[in-house]
Short mmCIF file of C-alpha atoms and ligand atoms in Angstrom, two decimals:
data_model
loop_
_atom_site.label_atom_id
_atom_site.label_comp_id
_atom_site.label_asym_id
_atom_site.label_seq_id
_atom_site.Cartn_x
_atom_site.Cartn_y
_atom_site.Cartn_z
CA MET X 1 38.10 -79.66 12.66
CA GLU X 2 35.85 -77.09 11.08
CA SER X 3 37.58 -74.07 9.70
CA TYR X 4 35.97 -70.83 10.75
CA ALA X 5 36.58 -67.50 9.09
CA LEU X 6 35.19 -65.81 12.16
CA GLU X 7 34.32 -66.74 15.71
CA MET X 8 32.79 -64.23 18.09
CA ILE X 9 32.51 -65.88 21.46
CA ASP X 10 30.41 -64.85 24.46
CA ILE X 11 30.28 -61.22 23.43
CA VAL X 12 28.72 -58.87 25.97
CA LYS X 13 27.97 -55.23 25.31
CA ASN X 14 26.07 -52.90 27.61
CA PHE X 15 24.87 -49.40 26.91
CA PRO X 16 23.37 -47.21 29.63
CA GLY X 17 20.12 -48.95 30.48
CA VAL X 18 20.43 -51.51 27.68
CA LYS X 19 22.02 -54.92 27.55
CA ALA X 20 22.50 -54.96 23.79
CA LEU X 21 24.58 -58.15 23.63
CA ASP X 22 24.22 -60.75 26.31
CA ASN X 23 26.72 -63.52 25.57
CA VAL X 24 26.31 -63.74 21.83
CA THR X 25 28.26 -66.39 20.01
CA LEU X 26 28.59 -66.35 16.24
CA LYS X 27 30.63 -68.88 14.28
CA VAL X 28 30.94 -68.35 10.57
CA LYS X 29 32.57 -70.90 8.29
CA LYS X 30 35.01 -69.86 5.65
CA GLY X 31 33.47 -69.01 2.29
CA GLU X 32 29.86 -69.21 3.36
CA VAL X 33 27.10 -66.66 3.22
CA HIS X 34 25.93 -66.45 6.80
CA ALA X 35 22.72 -64.71 7.81
CA ILE X 36 22.13 -62.99 11.12
CA ILE X 37 18.45 -62.64 11.80
CA GLY X 38 16.40 -61.35 14.70
CA GLU X 39 13.83 -58.82 15.77
CA ASN X 40 14.37 -55.06 15.75
CA GLY X 41 16.74 -54.29 18.57
CA ALA X 42 17.94 -57.88 18.93
CA GLY X 43 21.56 -56.77 18.64
CA LYS X 44 22.53 -57.60 15.04
CA SER X 45 24.00 -54.23 14.09
CA THR X 46 25.69 -53.86 17.47
CA LEU X 47 27.41 -57.22 17.07
CA MET X 48 28.72 -56.11 13.70
CA LYS X 49 29.88 -52.81 15.13
CA VAL X 50 31.88 -54.75 17.71
CA LEU X 51 33.46 -56.65 14.84
CA ASN X 52 34.18 -53.40 13.06
CA GLY X 53 35.86 -51.84 16.08
CA VAL X 54 33.23 -49.09 16.38
CA TYR X 55 32.28 -50.49 19.79
CA GLN X 56 34.43 -52.38 22.26
CA ALA X 57 32.82 -55.41 23.82
CA ASP X 58 32.65 -55.48 27.62
CA SER X 59 33.75 -59.09 27.47
CA GLY X 60 34.13 -61.94 25.02
CA SER X 61 36.63 -62.80 22.36
CA ILE X 62 37.01 -62.65 18.60
CA ARG X 63 38.96 -65.06 16.42
CA ILE X 64 39.72 -64.60 12.76
CA GLU X 65 40.75 -67.85 11.07
CA GLY X 66 41.48 -69.30 14.47
CA GLN X 67 43.68 -66.44 15.64
CA GLU X 68 42.49 -64.39 18.56
CA VAL X 69 42.39 -60.69 17.68
CA LYS X 70 41.66 -57.39 19.39
CA ILE X 71 39.78 -54.94 17.22
CA GLY X 72 40.24 -51.49 18.72
CA ASN X 73 39.15 -49.41 15.77
CA ILE X 74 37.97 -49.51 12.18
CA ASN X 75 41.48 -49.53 10.76
CA THR X 76 42.37 -52.67 12.65
CA ALA X 77 39.23 -54.30 11.26
CA LYS X 78 40.23 -53.26 7.76
CA SER X 79 43.75 -54.58 8.13
CA LEU X 80 42.31 -57.90 9.31
CA GLY X 81 40.38 -58.10 6.06
CA ILE X 82 36.95 -57.22 7.41
CA SER X 83 34.87 -54.87 5.28
CA PHE X 84 31.43 -53.39 5.71
CA VAL X 85 28.74 -52.42 3.32
CA PHE X 86 26.33 -50.38 5.35
CA GLN X 87 23.05 -48.97 4.32
CA GLU X 88 24.18 -45.45 4.99
CA ILE X 89 26.92 -45.46 2.48
CA ASN X 90 30.11 -43.65 3.31
CA LEU X 91 31.03 -42.29 -0.08
CA VAL X 92 31.62 -38.62 -0.77
CA PRO X 93 28.86 -37.63 -3.18
CA THR X 94 30.65 -34.77 -4.91
CA LEU X 95 33.69 -36.88 -5.78
CA SER X 96 34.07 -39.37 -8.59
CA VAL X 97 34.07 -43.12 -8.18
CA VAL X 98 37.87 -43.22 -8.58
CA GLU X 99 38.40 -40.48 -6.02
CA ASN X 100 36.21 -42.31 -3.56
CA PHE X 101 38.02 -45.55 -4.18
CA TYR X 102 41.33 -43.98 -3.29
CA LEU X 103 40.08 -41.49 -0.73
CA GLY X 104 42.99 -40.37 1.44
CA GLU X 105 45.43 -42.62 -0.39
CA LEU X 106 45.61 -41.32 -3.96
CA LEU X 107 48.25 -43.06 -6.07
CA LYS X 108 51.19 -40.99 -7.28
CA ASN X 109 53.39 -41.77 -10.26
CA LYS X 110 57.19 -41.54 -10.27
CA PHE X 111 56.93 -37.79 -10.92
CA HIS X 112 54.88 -37.47 -7.75
CA MET X 113 51.85 -36.60 -9.78
CA ILE X 114 48.46 -38.10 -9.10
CA ASP X 115 48.26 -41.18 -11.25
CA TRP X 116 44.71 -41.01 -12.55
CA HIS X 117 45.45 -43.45 -15.31
CA THR X 118 46.46 -46.32 -13.04
CA MET X 119 43.78 -45.57 -10.50
CA THR X 120 41.05 -45.54 -13.13
CA ARG X 121 42.32 -48.82 -14.56
CA ASN X 122 42.45 -50.42 -11.11
CA VAL X 123 38.92 -49.35 -10.33
CA LYS X 124 37.70 -50.75 -13.65
CA GLU X 125 39.42 -54.02 -12.85
CA ALA X 126 38.00 -54.13 -9.36
CA LEU X 127 34.52 -53.64 -10.77
CA GLU X 128 35.14 -56.30 -13.40
CA LYS X 129 36.16 -58.74 -10.70
CA ILE X 130 32.63 -58.56 -9.36
CA ASN X 131 31.18 -58.54 -12.90
CA PHE X 132 29.97 -54.98 -12.72
CA THR X 133 30.47 -52.25 -15.27
CA LEU X 134 30.35 -48.57 -14.50
CA ASP X 135 32.34 -45.56 -15.66
CA PRO X 136 34.79 -44.85 -12.81
CA LYS X 137 34.82 -41.17 -13.72
CA ARG X 138 31.19 -40.67 -12.79
CA ARG X 139 30.39 -38.66 -9.72
CA VAL X 140 28.90 -40.58 -6.83
CA LEU X 141 25.91 -38.26 -6.49
CA GLU X 142 24.66 -39.41 -9.89
CA LEU X 143 24.64 -43.05 -8.84
CA THR X 144 21.79 -45.17 -7.51
CA VAL X 145 21.95 -46.81 -4.09
CA ALA X 146 22.65 -50.11 -5.81
CA GLU X 147 25.56 -48.71 -7.79
CA LYS X 148 27.04 -47.19 -4.65
CA GLN X 149 26.82 -50.55 -2.93
CA MET X 150 28.61 -52.20 -5.83
CA ILE X 151 31.40 -49.67 -5.48
CA GLU X 152 31.73 -50.41 -1.79
CA ILE X 153 31.85 -54.10 -2.52
CA ALA X 154 34.42 -53.65 -5.27
CA ARG X 155 36.50 -51.50 -2.97
CA ALA X 156 36.33 -54.15 -0.27
CA VAL X 157 37.42 -56.85 -2.72
CA SER X 158 40.29 -54.74 -4.05
CA ARG X 159 41.54 -54.39 -0.48
CA ASN X 160 41.56 -58.15 -0.17
CA ALA X 161 38.65 -58.36 2.19
CA LYS X 162 38.19 -61.85 3.60
CA ILE X 163 34.92 -61.09 5.32
CA ILE X 164 32.31 -58.70 3.98
CA VAL X 165 29.44 -57.68 6.23
CA MET X 166 26.23 -56.45 4.63
CA ASP X 167 23.69 -54.90 6.99
CA GLU X 168 20.26 -54.79 5.30
CA PRO X 169 21.77 -54.22 1.85
CA THR X 170 18.61 -54.68 -0.19
CA SER X 171 16.22 -52.35 1.56
CA SER X 172 16.40 -49.67 -1.16
CA LEU X 173 17.05 -51.93 -4.12
CA SER X 174 14.69 -52.85 -6.92
CA GLU X 175 14.12 -56.50 -7.71
CA ASN X 176 16.56 -56.39 -10.60
CA GLU X 177 19.20 -54.81 -8.46
CA VAL X 178 18.71 -57.43 -5.77
CA GLU X 179 19.32 -60.12 -8.39
CA LYS X 180 22.51 -58.35 -9.45
CA LEU X 181 23.67 -58.10 -5.86
CA PHE X 182 22.99 -61.81 -5.36
CA ALA X 183 24.99 -62.65 -8.48
CA ILE X 184 27.88 -60.69 -7.02
CA ILE X 185 27.53 -62.40 -3.66
CA ARG X 186 27.72 -65.77 -5.42
CA THR X 187 30.85 -64.64 -7.27
CA LEU X 188 32.44 -63.56 -4.01
CA ARG X 189 31.58 -66.88 -2.41
CA GLU X 190 33.26 -68.71 -5.26
CA GLN X 191 36.36 -66.64 -4.59
CA GLY X 192 36.33 -67.89 -1.01
CA ILE X 193 35.17 -64.65 0.54
CA THR X 194 32.95 -64.99 3.60
CA ILE X 195 29.78 -62.92 3.70
CA ILE X 196 27.73 -61.96 6.72
CA TYR X 197 24.28 -60.97 5.63
CA ILE X 198 21.70 -59.17 7.78
CA SER X 199 18.15 -58.86 6.52
CA HIS X 200 14.53 -58.95 7.64
CA LYS X 201 13.50 -60.44 4.32
CA LEU X 202 13.40 -64.15 4.98
CA ASP X 203 12.91 -65.10 1.33
CA GLU X 204 16.31 -63.53 0.65
CA ILE X 205 17.89 -65.60 3.39
CA PHE X 206 16.54 -68.77 1.82
CA GLU X 207 17.74 -67.72 -1.59
CA ILE X 208 21.28 -66.60 -0.89
CA CYS X 209 22.47 -67.82 2.52
CA ASP X 210 24.11 -71.11 3.48
CA ALA X 211 23.67 -70.80 7.24
CA ALA X 212 21.76 -68.58 9.63
CA THR X 213 22.14 -67.52 13.24
CA VAL X 214 19.10 -66.30 15.11
CA ILE X 215 19.62 -63.68 17.80
CA ARG X 216 16.97 -62.71 20.30
CA ASP X 217 17.35 -60.07 23.05
CA GLY X 218 21.10 -60.06 22.66
CA LYS X 219 21.42 -63.85 22.94
CA THR X 220 22.24 -66.46 20.34
CA ILE X 221 19.34 -68.82 19.89
CA GLU X 222 20.72 -71.18 17.29
CA THR X 223 22.82 -71.57 14.16
CA ARG X 224 21.68 -73.97 11.47
CA ARG X 225 22.22 -74.65 7.83
CA VAL X 226 19.53 -72.75 5.97
CA LYS X 227 18.30 -75.95 4.37
CA ASP X 228 17.51 -77.24 7.85
CA TYR X 229 15.36 -74.20 8.61
CA THR X 230 11.78 -73.47 7.70
CA GLU X 231 10.42 -69.95 7.62
CA ASP X 232 8.11 -70.77 10.52
CA LEU X 233 10.95 -72.06 12.65
CA MET X 234 13.02 -68.96 11.93
CA ILE X 235 10.16 -66.70 12.94
CA GLU X 236 9.43 -68.72 16.03
CA GLN X 237 13.06 -68.52 17.12
CA MET X 238 13.21 -64.79 16.37
CA VAL X 239 10.06 -63.81 18.23
CA GLY X 240 10.06 -66.51 20.87
CA ARG X 241 6.56 -67.71 19.95
CA SER X 242 4.74 -68.70 16.80
CA VAL X 243 3.03 -65.91 14.91
CA THR X 244 0.46 -65.93 12.14
CA MET X 245 1.52 -64.17 9.02
CA GLU X 246 -1.99 -63.40 7.84
CA PHE X 247 -3.03 -59.85 7.14
CA PRO X 248 -5.48 -58.52 9.71
CA GLN X 249 -8.96 -57.75 8.34
CA ARG X 250 -10.58 -54.34 8.39
CA THR X 251 -14.22 -54.02 9.28
CA SER X 252 -14.72 -50.56 7.83
CA LYS X 253 -15.72 -49.79 4.25
CA PRO X 254 -14.35 -46.82 2.30
CA GLY X 255 -16.55 -43.71 2.55
CA GLU X 256 -16.67 -40.39 0.70
CA VAL X 257 -13.74 -38.90 -1.21
CA ILE X 258 -11.80 -36.55 1.06
CA PHE X 259 -8.75 -36.01 -1.08
CA SER X 260 -8.34 -35.74 -4.79
CA ALA X 261 -5.44 -34.84 -7.01
CA ALA X 262 -5.95 -34.13 -10.70
CA ASP X 263 -3.42 -33.92 -13.49
CA ILE X 264 -0.43 -33.68 -11.15
CA CYS X 265 2.82 -32.90 -12.97
CA ARG X 266 6.35 -32.48 -11.69
CA LYS X 267 9.15 -31.56 -14.03
CA ASN X 268 10.71 -34.63 -15.62
CA LYS X 269 9.31 -36.87 -12.92
CA ILE X 270 5.52 -37.02 -12.78
CA TYR X 271 3.12 -36.81 -15.69
CA HIS X 272 -0.60 -36.08 -15.37
CA VAL X 273 -1.46 -38.29 -12.42
CA ASP X 274 -5.01 -38.38 -11.02
CA LEU X 275 -6.00 -40.00 -7.77
CA GLU X 276 -8.82 -40.01 -5.27
CA LEU X 277 -8.70 -41.08 -1.67
CA ARG X 278 -11.70 -42.05 0.41
CA ARG X 279 -12.33 -41.91 4.10
CA GLY X 280 -11.48 -45.19 5.78
CA GLU X 281 -9.62 -46.50 2.78
CA VAL X 282 -6.13 -47.82 2.23
CA LEU X 283 -5.07 -46.98 -1.29
CA GLY X 284 -1.96 -48.84 -2.37
CA LEU X 285 0.57 -47.15 -4.62
CA ALA X 286 2.48 -49.88 -6.40
CA GLY X 287 5.25 -49.85 -8.97
CA LEU X 288 8.87 -50.79 -9.36
CA VAL X 289 11.57 -48.83 -7.56
CA GLY X 290 11.95 -45.65 -9.58
CA ALA X 291 8.35 -45.64 -10.86
CA GLY X 292 7.79 -42.22 -9.32
CA ARG X 293 5.69 -43.13 -6.30
CA THR X 294 7.73 -41.21 -3.72
CA GLU X 295 8.13 -38.34 -6.19
CA LEU X 296 4.37 -38.14 -6.63
CA CYS X 297 3.75 -38.02 -2.90
CA GLU X 298 6.47 -35.43 -2.32
CA THR X 299 4.71 -33.28 -4.87
CA ILE X 300 1.36 -33.73 -3.17
CA ILE X 301 2.68 -32.65 0.24
CA GLY X 302 4.51 -29.65 -1.20
CA ALA X 303 8.01 -30.95 -0.50
CA GLU X 304 8.72 -30.63 -4.23
CA LYS X 305 7.36 -28.15 -6.71
CA MET X 306 4.17 -29.04 -8.51
CA GLU X 307 4.33 -27.87 -12.08
CA ALA X 308 0.67 -28.32 -12.83
CA GLY X 309 -2.34 -29.94 -11.30
CA GLU X 310 -5.05 -29.41 -8.76
CA ILE X 311 -5.57 -30.72 -5.26
CA ARG X 312 -8.88 -30.82 -3.43
CA ILE X 313 -9.22 -31.57 0.23
CA PHE X 314 -12.72 -32.16 1.58
CA GLY X 315 -13.93 -30.90 -1.79
CA LYS X 316 -12.15 -27.58 -1.49
CA LYS X 317 -9.46 -26.56 -3.95
CA THR X 318 -6.27 -26.25 -1.92
CA LYS X 319 -2.81 -25.01 -2.67
CA ILE X 320 0.02 -26.75 -0.88
CA SER X 321 3.45 -25.29 -1.47
CA ASN X 322 5.30 -26.68 1.52
CA THR X 323 5.00 -29.44 4.09
CA ARG X 324 3.79 -27.04 6.75
CA GLN X 325 0.80 -26.19 4.60
CA ALA X 326 0.26 -29.89 4.05
CA LYS X 327 0.13 -30.45 7.80
CA HIS X 328 -2.21 -27.47 8.16
CA ASN X 329 -4.48 -29.13 5.61
CA SER X 330 -4.37 -32.38 7.52
CA ILE X 331 -1.99 -34.29 5.29
CA GLY X 332 1.10 -36.03 6.65
CA MET X 333 3.72 -38.28 5.15
CA VAL X 334 5.84 -40.95 6.79
CA THR X 335 8.94 -40.69 4.69
CA GLU X 336 11.06 -43.45 3.31
CA GLU X 337 14.42 -42.02 4.35
CA ARG X 338 13.86 -41.76 8.07
CA LYS X 339 17.25 -40.27 8.83
CA GLU X 340 16.99 -37.49 6.29
CA THR X 341 13.47 -36.30 6.71
CA GLY X 342 11.66 -38.28 9.32
CA LEU X 343 13.45 -37.94 12.62
CA ALA X 344 15.44 -35.53 14.73
CA LEU X 345 18.04 -38.08 15.82
CA ASP X 346 19.47 -35.84 18.48
CA PHE X 347 16.10 -35.52 20.20
CA SER X 348 14.39 -37.99 22.46
CA VAL X 349 11.86 -40.58 21.46
CA LYS X 350 9.20 -38.56 23.25
CA GLN X 351 10.10 -35.29 21.57
CA ASN X 352 10.01 -36.92 18.16
CA ILE X 353 6.59 -38.40 18.77
CA VAL X 354 4.86 -35.27 20.04
CA ILE X 355 6.54 -32.71 17.78
CA THR X 356 3.97 -32.88 14.98
CA ASN X 357 1.08 -32.13 17.27
CA LEU X 358 2.17 -29.95 20.13
CA PRO X 359 -1.28 -28.42 20.74
CA LYS X 360 -2.54 -31.88 21.60
CA VAL X 361 -0.21 -32.06 24.59
CA ALA X 362 -0.37 -28.40 25.57
CA TRP X 363 -2.63 -26.71 28.07
CA LYS X 364 -4.96 -24.27 26.30
CA GLY X 365 -2.84 -24.94 23.28
CA ILE X 366 0.05 -22.92 24.67
CA TRP X 367 1.86 -24.39 27.65
CA LEU X 368 3.30 -27.80 27.15
CA ASN X 369 1.85 -30.30 29.50
CA ALA X 370 4.54 -32.74 30.51
CA GLY X 371 2.06 -35.26 31.87
CA LYS X 372 0.15 -35.40 28.59
CA GLU X 373 3.35 -35.67 26.60
CA ASP X 374 4.50 -38.58 28.70
CA ARG X 375 1.18 -40.35 28.46
CA ALA X 376 1.04 -39.96 24.69
CA ALA X 377 4.62 -41.10 24.17
CA GLY X 378 4.18 -43.96 26.63
CA GLU X 379 1.13 -45.25 24.80
CA TYR X 380 2.86 -45.43 21.47
CA ILE X 381 5.99 -46.99 22.88
CA GLU X 382 3.79 -49.71 24.25
CA GLU X 383 1.46 -50.08 21.31
CA LEU X 384 4.24 -50.30 18.74
CA ASN X 385 6.50 -52.18 21.10
CA ILE X 386 9.34 -49.69 20.63
CA LYS X 387 12.49 -51.04 22.24
CA THR X 388 14.05 -48.26 24.26
CA PRO X 389 15.20 -47.95 27.88
CA GLY X 390 12.84 -44.98 28.21
CA MET X 391 11.00 -42.23 26.37
CA ASN X 392 13.82 -39.78 27.05
CA GLN X 393 16.40 -41.83 25.15
CA LYS X 394 17.82 -40.03 22.12
CA THR X 395 16.49 -41.67 18.97
CA MET X 396 20.00 -42.04 17.54
CA PHE X 397 20.59 -44.81 20.06
CA LEU X 398 17.66 -46.90 18.88
CA SER X 399 18.08 -49.74 16.42
CA GLY X 400 17.13 -49.05 12.79
CA GLY X 401 13.76 -50.73 12.99
CA ASN X 402 12.86 -49.06 16.25
CA GLN X 403 13.66 -45.67 14.74
CA GLN X 404 11.23 -46.50 11.97
CA LYS X 405 8.59 -47.26 14.59
CA VAL X 406 9.15 -43.82 16.13
CA VAL X 407 8.52 -42.20 12.74
CA ILE X 408 5.28 -44.10 12.49
CA ALA X 409 4.26 -43.22 16.06
CA LYS X 410 4.89 -39.59 15.29
CA TRP X 411 2.41 -39.59 12.44
CA LEU X 412 -0.13 -41.67 14.28
CA PHE X 413 -0.08 -39.05 16.98
CA SER X 414 -0.36 -36.18 14.53
CA ASP X 415 -4.03 -36.87 13.89
CA VAL X 416 -3.98 -35.89 10.23
CA ASP X 417 -6.95 -37.05 8.13
CA ILE X 418 -4.86 -38.01 5.15
CA LEU X 419 -1.77 -40.03 5.83
CA ILE X 420 0.81 -41.04 3.27
CA LEU X 421 3.02 -43.96 4.26
CA ASP X 422 6.13 -44.53 2.17
CA GLU X 423 7.40 -48.08 2.68
CA PRO X 424 6.10 -48.13 6.26
CA THR X 425 7.56 -51.52 7.15
CA ARG X 426 11.01 -51.13 5.66
CA GLY X 427 13.53 -52.44 8.17
CA ILE X 428 10.75 -53.71 10.46
CA ASP X 429 11.00 -57.30 11.65
CA VAL X 430 8.41 -59.90 10.62
CA GLY X 431 6.59 -59.91 13.94
CA ALA X 432 6.37 -56.14 14.30
CA LYS X 433 5.02 -55.77 10.79
CA PHE X 434 1.80 -57.29 11.96
CA GLU X 435 1.49 -54.67 14.69
CA ILE X 436 1.95 -51.92 12.14
CA TYR X 437 -0.71 -53.42 9.86
CA GLN X 438 -3.10 -53.46 12.78
CA LEU X 439 -2.42 -49.82 13.49
CA ILE X 440 -2.98 -48.91 9.83
CA ASN X 441 -6.31 -50.69 10.04
CA LYS X 442 -7.21 -48.87 13.21
CA LEU X 443 -6.53 -45.54 11.52
CA ALA X 444 -8.67 -46.52 8.55
CA GLU X 445 -11.44 -47.57 10.88
CA GLN X 446 -11.25 -44.17 12.55
CA GLY X 447 -12.08 -42.68 9.15
CA LYS X 448 -8.65 -41.60 8.02
CA ALA X 449 -7.58 -41.96 4.41
CA ILE X 450 -4.32 -43.78 3.84
CA LEU X 451 -2.11 -43.78 0.80
CA MET X 452 0.49 -46.51 1.14
CA ILE X 453 3.56 -46.94 -1.02
CA SER X 454 5.03 -50.40 -0.76
CA SER X 455 7.41 -52.48 -2.81
CA GLU X 456 6.39 -55.64 -1.02
CA MET X 457 3.84 -57.37 -3.14
CA ASN X 458 2.25 -59.30 -0.27
CA GLU X 459 1.89 -56.20 1.78
CA ILE X 460 0.30 -54.07 -0.88
CA ILE X 461 -2.07 -56.84 -1.89
CA GLY X 462 -2.91 -57.79 1.67
CA MET X 463 -3.59 -54.25 2.88
CA SER X 464 -5.09 -52.25 0.02
CA ASP X 465 -8.74 -51.60 -0.80
CA ARG X 466 -7.66 -50.34 -4.18
CA ILE X 467 -4.29 -50.10 -5.94
CA ILE X 468 -2.83 -47.55 -8.30
CA VAL X 469 0.15 -48.76 -10.29
CA MET X 470 2.80 -46.38 -11.58
CA HIS X 471 5.55 -46.70 -14.15
CA ASN X 472 8.08 -44.04 -15.17
CA GLY X 473 6.14 -41.21 -13.57
CA HIS X 474 2.87 -42.20 -15.22
CA LYS X 475 -0.19 -43.75 -13.71
CA LYS X 476 -0.53 -47.06 -15.50
CA GLY X 477 -3.77 -48.22 -14.07
CA GLU X 478 -6.01 -48.67 -11.12
CA LEU X 479 -7.18 -51.96 -9.64
CA GLU X 480 -10.43 -52.22 -7.74
CA LYS X 481 -10.56 -54.68 -4.84
CA ASP X 482 -11.81 -57.63 -6.89
CA MET X 483 -9.11 -57.08 -9.52
CA ILE X 484 -6.23 -57.05 -7.05
CA SER X 485 -3.69 -59.80 -7.68
CA ALA X 486 0.07 -60.04 -7.95
CA GLU X 487 -0.22 -60.76 -11.68
CA ASN X 488 -2.32 -57.69 -12.34
CA VAL X 489 -0.04 -55.43 -10.34
CA MET X 490 3.08 -56.76 -12.07
CA ARG X 491 1.54 -56.54 -15.52
CA LEU X 492 0.91 -52.82 -15.01
CA ALA X 493 4.17 -52.17 -13.18
CA VAL X 494 6.37 -53.47 -15.97
CA ASP X 495 4.18 -52.05 -18.74
CA THR X 496 6.43 -50.78 -21.49
CA GLU X 497 3.74 -49.50 -23.84
CA GLU X 498 4.15 -45.95 -25.03
CA GLU X 499 3.46 -43.38 -22.36
N1 ATP S 501 25.03 -46.44 21.03
C1 ATP S 501 23.99 -46.96 21.69
N2 ATP S 501 23.58 -46.46 22.85
C2 ATP S 501 22.54 -47.00 23.53
N3 ATP S 501 21.84 -48.07 23.10
C3 ATP S 501 22.21 -48.62 21.94
C4 ATP S 501 23.29 -48.09 21.16
N4 ATP S 501 23.40 -48.85 20.04
C5 ATP S 501 22.44 -49.79 20.12
N5 ATP S 501 21.72 -49.65 21.25
C6 ATP S 501 20.62 -50.54 21.69
O1 ATP S 501 21.06 -51.87 21.60
C7 ATP S 501 20.00 -52.72 21.17
C8 ATP S 501 20.41 -53.50 19.93
O2 ATP S 501 20.44 -52.61 18.83
P1 ATP S 501 20.88 -53.04 17.37
O3 ATP S 501 20.98 -51.79 16.57
O4 ATP S 501 22.06 -53.91 17.44
O5 ATP S 501 19.60 -53.89 16.91
P2 ATP S 501 19.36 -54.64 15.52
O6 ATP S 501 19.24 -56.08 15.81
O7 ATP S 501 20.34 -54.21 14.51
O8 ATP S 501 17.88 -54.11 15.15
P3 ATP S 501 17.21 -53.64 13.74
O9 ATP S 501 16.66 -54.86 13.11
O10 ATP S 501 16.08 -52.74 14.19
O11 ATP S 501 18.23 -52.94 12.95
C9 ATP S 501 18.80 -51.82 20.97
O12 ATP S 501 18.00 -51.87 22.10
C10 ATP S 501 19.41 -50.44 20.80
O13 ATP S 501 18.52 -49.44 21.18
MG1 MG S 502 20.22 -52.99 12.70
#
């Protein structure tokens, strides 16, 4: 008999208007790294929240190492040895690593005093166990996303986790950090810990996972050993049909310059960057994570203070000191952190889409026109294939990838001439990416200028007319269409020459 660390059998979970899980079965062998893959809204995160005790399944059963269990809340999950490393990390930023490790359960010594010494030593040891070094006295707010993840993993291990669930852990990590995470995952596997790994990046699945389960529309399609899968088969099972992974071609050619930035500086972040954007063009902004791409764009749209530099829009010198002025000057930015800056989670899908351009759906620019609002929202929901029971659903109830689609819809609707997209397909499934590329092309063909930040090499190469590469806040070079290649981008991105 096979020995399973976890069996989730015939799990059903309904939300109002949504059948999120429709008899899902997931069987994970002990000590393997098991991927769950599927389209945006397929039910991956929901299934894991059932395992975590955040949601109660309507029916179905869960077995841990063969024993049937009821998981009524997060504490039960923890005591069963199930730990979660979510993307939205639950550490308290103002506290130190040690304090976070022992949050709510600080160790006391025999004099009933807080035993910092032992706690610090334990944390160090826990980090060593996963081959990671970091000063436990540092405050969490100074740490990178990757470091925070490592802490969560170390904390899970120190609590004797048997199963660690990682839901899209690499989406904000640099390549180096991903390699480090994978090294840690391999260490955990050697220690017999079972890992459940959710990601839209299929190359990661092939690199790190032993088995994969495909979920579609809340149903299990199949579980196979990864070596018995091909990328095409995975995609076909995820989407329910075969899809081409080619980048769609644009027919338009770049026109006149409508935006230029000269000598842009931001304190300690951006140094003397120049760029020009043409009508109908997609300009790629490449670089490693931390190269300053987001920081540059934040400065351009006035979200952060520009220390020096000049911006011209349609040839006219323009001062932009906040995002409202940016909008007024026809610049918009689809942000990377959708929850922080991109969406009002408490508002409906419709409200989020139309908010940036109310005059467009208002009568004489004053009275909101419900019919127009509905039509506009309806069109985008269809065009981007946003999975929601209706346009009045609060965006907080959408899956991660579908929330990202709402952010994109919002800026498509806004009708700005200059659109900055920061990692537009982060968290988007392989099939839906294609739809987003097509929309980007459509915007370019309408004469808009697009500045696209992307860490995915294929994407930036496949979509850009021109590429600017950054490193450490400096512009390292610019590649015209015929010079665009992965080698050329990488060569500039890792450039360590004096800046
Ligand atoms: N609390 C909730 N209330 C209503 N609907 C919900 C809730 N949570 C999830 N859903 C719905 O359940 C479905 C599955 O969502 P889930 O978040 O599990 O998808 P996912 O596979 O993780 O997708 P993604 O790849 O986009 O993260 C979606 O249609 C989502 O909108
Ligand atoms: Mg999800």
